Amino acid sequence: MSAAGDDDELEAIRQKKMAELQKVAAERQALSAITQPVHLTDSNFSSETARYPLLLVDFWAPWCGPCRMVAPVIDQLAKEYAGKVVFGKVNVDENPVISNTFGIASIPTMMVFKGGKVVDVMIGAMPKGQIEMKLKQHLGSSGSSSSSIYG
C-alpha cells in the first residue's frame, strides 16, 4: 500500500473517531440541559427509561402529603445532578398501567433505572441526603461534579 493510501486510511479513522466524540459531547450537553423532572406516562415510560443511562423515577399523586414533601427535593436534585442523573415523575392516578406493572402499592416510591432496568427502590418520603446516598452508589463514584453518567 502506498503512503497516500495509508494517509487516507488514517484520515478516515480520525474522521470516524471525531464523529463518535462529537456524538458523545452532544449527548452530554443534551442531558446537562435536563434540569427539571421529565413527565412520564403509560405511553412514554418504556422509551424514556431506555433513553437515559441513569434515571430516578418518582411515583406520586397530588393528594399524597409525603409526595408533596418529596417533590421540592426531587426538583432540587434534578438541578444538582443535571448531566449525571435524569429525574422523572409518574402520577399514579393518571398512569395506572405503569403503576400496576411495577406493583406500586405505597407512595411516594422512587425507582432507580440503569440502562432501562430497575436497580433500586425507595419507598416512602426520604430526606435529600438519603436519596443522594442511593444515587451515588449507582453513579459509581462520590457523585462529585466531575463524574458523569458516561463514566
N, CA and C of each residue as an Amber inpcrd file, in Angstrom:
protein
   453
   0.8460000  -1.1830000   0.0000000   0.0000000   0.0000000   0.0000000
   0.8850000   1.2380000   0.0000000   0.4950000   2.2510000  -0.7110000
   1.2960000   3.4660000  -0.8280000   1.1300000   4.3570000   0.3910000
   2.0360000   5.3120000   0.5180000   1.9600000   6.2700000   1.6220000
   0.6680000   7.0660000   1.5450000   0.2310000   7.3800000   0.3250000
  -1.0230000   8.1220000   0.1570000  -2.2010000   7.2900000   0.6470000
  -2.1750000   5.9860000   0.3940000  -3.2340000   5.0940000   0.8670000
  -3.2710000   5.0210000   2.3780000  -2.0790000   4.9810000   3.0040000
  -2.0000000   4.9800000   4.4690000  -2.5670000   6.2730000   5.0420000
  -2.2350000   7.3950000   4.3880000  -2.7410000   8.6910000   4.8440000
  -4.2640000   8.7450000   4.7520000  -4.8200000   8.2120000   3.6790000
  -6.2740000   8.1970000   3.5130000  -6.9400000   7.3450000   4.5910000
  -6.3220000   6.2070000   4.8890000  -6.8700000   5.3200000   5.9180000
  -6.8170000   5.9930000   7.2920000  -5.6920000   6.6370000   7.5950000
  -5.5680000   7.3610000   8.8670000  -6.5930000   8.4800000   8.9670000
  -6.7960000   9.1980000   7.8890000  -7.7610000  10.2940000   7.8860000
  -9.1800000   9.7590000   8.1020000  -9.5060000   8.6200000   7.5050000
 -10.8280000   8.0120000   7.6950000 -11.0280000   7.6130000   9.1540000
  -9.9840000   7.0680000   9.7760000 -10.0620000   6.6900000  11.1970000
 -10.2510000   7.9390000  12.0550000  -9.4930000   8.9900000  11.7480000
  -9.6290000  10.2520000  12.5030000 -11.0480000  10.8100000  12.3910000
 -11.5850000  10.8040000  11.1870000 -12.9340000  11.3360000  10.9640000
 -13.9830000  10.5300000  11.7420000 -13.8330000   9.2140000  11.7250000
 -14.7810000   8.3520000  12.4500000 -14.7030000   8.6280000  13.9490000
 -13.4910000   8.7260000  14.4820000 -13.3110000   8.9800000  15.9120000
 -13.8750000  10.3510000  16.2860000 -13.6410000  11.3500000  15.4490000
 -14.1580000  12.6950000  15.7040000 -15.6850000  12.6840000  15.7360000
 -16.3090000  11.9610000  14.8230000 -17.7690000  11.8690000  14.7960000
 -18.2910000  11.2120000  16.0730000 -17.6080000  10.1650000  16.5490000
 -18.0120000   9.4990000  17.7920000 -17.9010000  10.4530000  18.9800000
 -16.8060000  11.2000000  19.0540000 -16.6100000  12.1500000  20.1540000
 -17.6500000  13.2630000  20.1170000 -17.9840000  13.7350000  18.9280000
 -18.9990000  14.7740000  18.8010000 -20.3650000  14.2610000  19.2460000
 -20.6580000  13.0070000  18.9430000 -21.9370000  12.4180000  19.3610000
 -22.0140000  12.3330000  20.8850000 -20.9480000  11.8630000  21.5350000
 -20.9150000  11.7740000  22.9980000 -21.0580000  13.1630000  23.6090000
 -20.3630000  14.1490000  23.0490000 -20.4480000  15.5190000  23.5600000
 -21.8700000  16.0630000  23.4330000 -22.5260000  15.7850000  22.3150000
 -23.9030000  16.2450000  22.1150000 -24.8500000  15.5790000  23.1070000
 -24.6530000  14.2720000  23.3700000 -25.4940000  13.5680000  24.3440000
 -25.2940000  14.1490000  25.7410000 -24.0480000  14.4170000  26.1060000
 -23.7710000  15.0150000  27.4190000 -24.4330000  16.3770000  27.5480000
 -24.3230000  17.1820000  26.5040000 -24.9160000  18.5100000  26.5390000
 -26.4350000  18.4170000  26.6590000 -27.0450000  17.4930000  25.9190000
 -28.5000000  17.3260000  25.9820000 -28.9370000  16.9140000  27.3820000
 -28.2200000  15.9790000  28.0060000 -28.5780000  15.5360000  29.3500000
 -28.3180000  16.6260000  30.3790000 -27.2860000  17.4240000  30.1820000
 -26.9910000  18.5180000  31.1040000 -28.0960000  19.5600000  31.0850000
 -28.8120000  19.6350000  29.9690000 -29.8880000  20.6060000  29.8390000
 -31.1490000  20.1680000  30.5800000 -31.2190000  18.9130000  31.0110000
 -32.4080000  18.4170000  31.7120000 -32.2530000  18.7400000  33.1940000
 -32.8380000  19.8610000  33.5950000 -32.7070000  20.3160000  34.9810000
 -34.0290000  20.2440000  35.7370000 -35.0510000  19.7090000  35.1080000
 -36.3680000  19.5130000  35.7220000 -36.7540000  18.0470000  35.5350000
 -37.5410000  17.4960000  36.4430000 -38.0080000  16.1220000  36.2270000
 -38.8260000  16.0210000  34.9330000 -38.6230000  14.9270000  34.2070000
 -39.3900000  14.7000000  32.9840000 -40.7250000  14.0480000  33.3480000
 -41.7500000  14.3870000  32.5900000 -43.1020000  13.8630000  32.8160000
 -43.2090000  12.5010000  32.1390000 -43.4200000  11.4600000  32.9300000
 -43.5140000  10.0980000  32.4030000 -44.9600000   9.6290000  32.4520000
 -45.3650000   8.9080000  31.4150000 -46.7390000   8.4230000  31.3060000
 -46.7350000   6.9510000  30.9040000 -47.9240000   6.3600000  30.9180000
 -48.0550000   4.9780000  30.4550000 -47.5160000   4.8330000  29.0320000
 -47.7230000   5.8440000  28.2060000 -47.3360000   5.7300000  26.7940000
 -45.8530000   5.9960000  26.5310000 -45.1800000   6.8000000  27.3490000
 -43.7700000   7.0960000  27.0520000 -42.7820000   6.4520000  28.0270000
 -43.2770000   5.7280000  29.0100000 -42.4120000   5.2170000  30.0790000
 -41.2910000   4.3150000  29.5580000 -41.6260000   3.3400000  28.7380000
 -40.6110000   2.3910000  28.2510000 -39.5190000   3.0870000  27.4560000
 -39.9160000   3.9630000  26.5570000 -38.9080000   4.6380000  25.7310000
 -38.0450000   5.5770000  26.5660000 -38.6370000   6.2460000  27.5320000
 -37.8680000   7.1880000  28.3520000 -36.9190000   6.4690000  29.3090000
 -37.3450000   5.3570000  29.8980000 -36.4390000   4.6440000  30.8080000
 -35.2660000   4.0450000  30.0430000 -35.4880000   3.6650000  28.7930000
 -34.3950000   3.1260000  27.9760000 -33.4730000   4.2350000  27.4680000
 -33.9940000   5.4220000  27.3630000 -33.2570000   6.5570000  26.7800000
 -32.1420000   7.0810000  27.6750000 -32.3580000   7.0650000  28.9790000
 -31.4110000   7.6780000  29.9060000 -30.5740000   6.6180000  30.6140000
 -29.2550000   6.8100000  30.6710000 -28.3870000   5.8260000  31.3310000
 -28.7080000   5.6400000  32.8130000 -29.0480000   6.7340000  33.5160000
 -29.4040000   6.6440000  34.9330000 -30.5980000   7.5540000  35.1730000
 -31.6950000   6.9630000  35.6300000 -32.9590000   7.6760000  35.7870000
 -33.5800000   7.3310000  37.1310000 -33.9350000   8.3520000  37.9050000
 -34.6880000   8.1420000  39.1420000 -36.1270000   8.5450000  38.8610000
 -37.0570000   7.6170000  39.0680000 -38.4770000   7.8690000  38.8170000
 -39.2100000   7.9720000  40.1430000 -39.9360000   9.0700000  40.3090000
 -40.7450000   9.3310000  41.4980000 -42.2000000   9.0170000  41.1520000
 -42.7550000   7.9750000  41.7740000 -44.1740000   7.6420000  41.6220000
 -44.9170000   8.4070000  42.7120000 -45.8890000   9.2230000  42.3390000
 -46.5200000  10.1490000  43.2710000 -47.9890000  10.3670000  42.9000000
 -48.6950000  11.1100000  43.7610000 -50.0700000  11.5500000  43.4780000
 -50.2580000  12.9250000  44.1140000 -51.0890000  13.7640000  43.5130000
 -51.2680000  15.1230000  44.0250000 -51.8980000  15.1880000  45.4230000
 -52.6670000  14.1700000  45.7980000 -53.3340000  14.1710000  47.1010000
 -52.4340000  13.6340000  48.2150000 -51.2550000  13.1530000  47.8800000
 -50.3520000  12.4930000  48.8250000 -49.4520000  13.5210000  49.5160000
 -49.6480000  13.7000000  50.8230000 -48.8480000  14.6520000  51.5960000
 -47.3520000  14.3800000  51.5410000 -46.9180000  13.1500000  51.8390000
 -45.4800000  12.8610000  51.7540000 -44.9090000  13.0880000  50.3470000
 -45.7190000  12.8450000  49.3170000 -45.2630000  13.0920000  47.9380000
 -44.9960000  14.5780000  47.7280000 -45.8670000  15.4100000  48.2950000
 -45.6760000  16.8560000  48.1680000 -44.4390000  17.3190000  48.9320000
 -44.0710000  16.5940000  49.9890000 -42.8490000  16.9240000  50.7290000
 -41.6060000  16.5430000  49.9210000 -41.6710000  15.4540000  49.1920000
 -40.5320000  14.9660000  48.4140000 -40.3500000  15.7710000  47.1190000
 -41.4260000  16.3090000  46.5630000 -41.3750000  16.9870000  45.2570000
 -40.2950000  18.0640000  45.1650000 -40.1860000  18.9880000  46.1400000
 -39.1330000  20.0020000  46.0070000 -37.7260000  19.4190000  46.1030000
 -37.5840000  18.3260000  46.8240000 -36.2800000  17.6520000  46.9220000
 -35.9070000  17.0810000  45.5530000 -36.8630000  16.4460000  44.8910000
 -36.6260000  15.8860000  43.5530000 -36.2780000  17.0100000  42.5780000
 -37.0030000  18.1230000  42.6550000 -36.7150000  19.2640000  41.7790000
 -35.2950000  19.7830000  42.0020000 -34.8970000  19.8870000  43.2590000
 -33.5590000  20.3730000  43.5940000 -32.4800000  19.4000000  43.1060000
 -32.6970000  18.1070000  43.3380000 -31.7280000  17.1010000  42.8920000
 -31.6030000  17.0830000  41.3660000 -32.7140000  17.3120000  40.6690000
 -32.6760000  17.3410000  39.1990000 -31.7280000  18.4330000  38.7140000
 -31.7350000  19.5650000  39.3900000 -30.8120000  20.6560000  39.0270000
 -29.3780000  20.2950000  39.3890000 -29.1860000  19.7880000  40.6030000
 -27.8390000  19.4990000  41.0980000 -27.1590000  18.3550000  40.3490000
 -27.9340000  17.3900000  39.8900000 -27.3630000  16.2110000  39.2320000
 -27.5440000  16.2370000  37.7130000 -27.8880000  17.3950000  37.1550000
 -28.0500000  17.5130000  35.7000000 -26.7740000  17.0440000  35.0090000
 -26.9440000  16.1940000  34.0120000 -25.8030000  15.6410000  33.2910000
 -25.3120000  14.3310000  33.8650000 -25.7750000  13.9940000  35.0700000
 -25.3600000  12.7460000  35.7190000 -26.5450000  11.8050000  35.9040000
 -27.6710000  12.3740000  36.3560000 -28.8890000  11.5950000  36.6140000
 -30.0580000  12.3860000  36.0370000 -30.9710000  11.6960000  35.3810000
 -32.2110000  12.3160000  34.9340000 -33.2930000  11.8830000  35.9170000
 -34.1770000  12.8070000  36.2600000 -35.2670000  12.5320000  37.1920000
 -36.5800000  12.5580000  36.4250000 -37.4770000  11.6450000  36.7770000
 -38.7840000  11.5810000  36.1470000 -39.8690000  11.4400000  37.1990000
 -41.0960000  11.8090000  36.8140000 -42.2340000  11.7180000  37.7290000
 -43.3890000  11.0080000  37.0300000 -44.0280000  10.1070000  37.7720000
 -45.2090000   9.3950000  37.2790000 -46.3510000   9.6470000  38.2520000
 -47.4130000  10.2880000  37.7800000 -48.6260000  10.4600000  38.5700000
 -49.3680000   9.1220000  38.5160000 -49.4450000   8.4330000  39.6600000
 -50.0120000   7.0810000  39.6760000 -51.5050000   7.0650000  39.3450000
 -52.2150000   8.1500000  39.6570000 -53.6430000   8.2040000  39.3500000
 -53.8860000   8.3130000  37.8460000 -53.0230000   9.0390000  37.1530000
 -53.1870000   9.2480000  35.7160000 -52.5320000   8.1500000  34.8740000
 -51.6910000   7.3400000  35.5030000 -50.9340000   6.3160000  34.7680000
 -51.0000000   4.9720000  35.4860000 -52.2030000   4.3730000  35.5310000
 -52.3730000   3.1330000  36.2890000 -51.6440000   1.9310000  35.6950000
 -51.4320000   1.9120000  34.3920000 -50.7900000   0.7460000  33.7690000
 -49.3670000   0.5940000  34.2840000 -48.5890000   1.6570000  34.1980000
 -47.1940000   1.5650000  34.6230000 -47.0990000   1.3840000  36.1380000
 -48.0050000   2.0020000  36.8750000 -48.0220000   1.8380000  38.3310000
 -48.2940000   0.3860000  38.7090000 -49.2380000  -0.2430000  38.0240000
 -49.5430000  -1.6560000  38.2830000 -48.4130000  -2.5660000  37.8250000
 -47.8020000  -2.2360000  36.6990000 -46.6950000  -3.0420000  36.1790000
 -45.5850000  -3.1730000  37.2150000 -45.2980000  -2.0810000  37.9230000
 -44.2240000  -2.0940000  38.9130000 -44.7330000  -2.3500000  40.3310000
 -46.0240000  -2.6580000  40.4680000 -46.5790000  -3.0070000  41.7720000
 -46.5010000  -1.8840000  42.7880000 -46.7470000  -0.6620000  42.3370000
 -46.6840000   0.4830000  43.2420000 -47.8930000   0.4230000  44.1740000
 -47.6350000   0.1060000  45.4400000 -48.7070000  -0.0150000  46.4290000
 -48.6380000   1.1010000  47.4580000 -47.5140000   1.7760000  47.5360000
 -47.3030000   2.8350000  48.5130000 -46.5710000   3.9760000  47.8230000
 -47.0130000   5.1990000  48.1110000 -46.3450000   6.3530000  47.5180000
 -45.9460000   7.3370000  48.6150000 -44.8920000   8.0750000  48.4070000
 -44.0410000   8.0510000  47.2260000 -43.1680000   6.7980000  47.1760000
 -42.9640000   6.3210000  45.9730000 -41.9880000   5.2640000  45.7000000
 -41.0540000   5.8090000  44.6390000 -39.7720000   5.6500000  44.8700000
 -38.7730000   6.0790000  43.8910000 -38.0170000   4.8520000  43.4110000
 -37.8840000   4.7540000  42.0980000 -37.1410000   3.6470000  41.4950000
 -35.9870000   4.2150000  40.6920000 -34.8390000   3.5700000  40.8180000
 -33.6720000   3.9590000  40.0370000 -33.5310000   2.9630000  38.8920000
 -33.4700000   3.4970000  37.6760000 -33.3010000   2.6900000  36.4710000
 -31.9120000   2.9530000  35.9050000 -31.2290000   1.8830000  35.5970000
 -29.9100000   1.9870000  34.9620000 -29.9690000   1.1370000  33.7040000
 -29.7800000   1.7700000  32.5610000 -29.8800000   1.0330000  31.3020000
 -31.2650000   0.4520000  31.0740000 -32.3000000   1.1160000  31.5880000
 -33.6720000   0.6640000  31.3920000 -34.1590000  -0.3850000  32.3750000
 -33.3020000  -0.7970000  33.3110000 -33.6720000  -1.8330000  34.2900000
 -33.6740000  -1.2500000  35.7000000 -34.6280000  -1.7100000  36.5290000
 -34.7040000  -1.2550000  37.9200000 -33.5050000  -1.8010000  38.6880000
 -32.7680000  -0.8960000  39.3310000 -31.6120000  -1.3140000  40.1280000
 -31.7660000  -0.9530000  41.6020000 -32.7830000  -0.1500000  41.9280000
 -33.0010000   0.2210000  43.3240000 -34.4220000   0.7320000  43.5000000
 -34.9750000   0.5330000  44.6940000 -36.3170000   1.0030000  45.0260000
 -36.2680000   1.6480000  46.4030000 -36.8920000   2.8200000  46.5120000
 -37.0050000   3.5190000  47.7960000 -38.4860000   3.8060000  48.0260000
 -39.0090000   3.3450000  49.1480000 -40.4270000   3.5350000  49.4450000
 -40.5620000   4.4980000  50.6100000 -41.4420000   5.4850000  50.4320000
 -41.6880000   6.4670000  51.4790000 -40.9030000   7.7480000  51.2650000
 -41.3180000   8.7820000  52.0010000 -40.6270000  10.0690000  51.9260000
 -39.2600000   9.9300000  52.5720000 -38.2430000  10.3650000  51.8600000
 -36.8740000  10.2660000  52.3620000 -36.2150000  11.6290000  52.2940000
 -35.3050000  11.8870000  53.2220000 -34.5800000  13.1520000  53.1590000
 -33.6190000  13.1670000  51.9650000 -33.2640000  14.3600000  51.5580000
 -32.3840000  14.5420000  50.4020000 -31.0990000  13.7200000  50.5260000
 -30.4770000  13.7450000  51.6850000 -29.2120000  13.0360000  51.8870000
 -29.3220000  11.5450000  51.6410000 -30.4300000  10.9640000  52.0370000
 -30.6290000   9.5230000  51.8470000 -30.8130000   9.1890000  50.3620000
 -31.5410000  10.0370000  49.6520000 -31.7300000   9.8270000  48.2100000
 -30.3850000   9.9820000  47.4950000 -29.6300000  11.0060000  47.8870000
 -28.3100000  11.2240000  47.2780000 -27.3750000  10.0440000  47.5150000
 -27.4230000   9.4850000  48.7070000 -26.5690000   8.3440000  49.0270000
 -26.8500000   7.1800000  48.0600000 -28.1390000   6.9280000  47.8180000
 -28.5190000   5.8620000  46.8810000 -28.0310000   6.1820000  45.4660000
 -28.2070000   7.4330000  45.0490000 -27.7770000   7.8200000  43.7040000
 -26.2750000   7.6630000  43.5350000 -25.5300000   8.0670000  44.5290000
 -24.0660000   7.9860000  44.4550000 -23.6000000   6.5430000  44.3080000
 -24.3300000   5.6130000  44.9190000 -23.9880000   4.1950000  44.7600000
 -24.0850000   3.7870000  43.2900000 -25.0710000   4.3280000  42.6010000
 -25.2950000   3.9480000  41.2070000 -24.4720000   4.7770000  40.2280000
 -23.9840000   5.9040000  40.6790000 -23.0740000   6.6890000  39.8460000
 -21.6960000   6.0460000  39.8290000 -21.4290000   5.2130000  40.8380000
 -20.1490000   4.5170000  40.8840000 -19.0090000   5.3960000  41.3260000
 -19.3550000   6.5210000  41.9680000 -18.3200000   7.4240000  42.4650000
 -18.8990000   8.2220000  43.6120000 -18.1680000   9.2300000  44.0130000
 -18.6160000  10.0770000  45.1130000 -19.7610000  10.9800000  44.6950000
 -20.0660000  11.0060000  43.3870000 -21.1370000  11.8710000  42.9110000
 -20.6810000  13.3010000  42.7500000 -19.3700000  13.5320000  42.7420000
 -18.8550000  14.8880000  42.6030000 -19.1730000  15.4330000  41.2190000
 -19.0000000  16.7210000  41.0570000 -19.3680000  17.3600000  39.8020000
 -18.5420000  16.8670000  38.6280000 -17.4140000  16.2170000  38.8910000
 -16.5960000  15.7260000  37.7840000 -17.1000000  14.3950000  37.2380000
 -17.9500000  13.7010000  37.9820000 -18.4580000  12.4260000  37.4800000
 -19.6250000  12.6810000  36.5420000 -19.8550000  11.7440000  35.6670000
 -20.9730000  11.8820000  34.7510000 -21.5700000  10.5120000  34.4950000
 -22.6980000  10.4980000  33.8300000 -23.3550000   9.2390000  33.5300000
 -22.5710000   8.4390000  32.5210000 -21.5860000   9.0390000  31.9070000
 -20.7660000   8.3470000  30.9190000 -19.4950000   7.7740000  31.5020000
 -19.3000000   7.9350000  32.8200000 -18.1350000   7.3390000  33.4500000
 -16.9970000   8.1970000  33.5790000
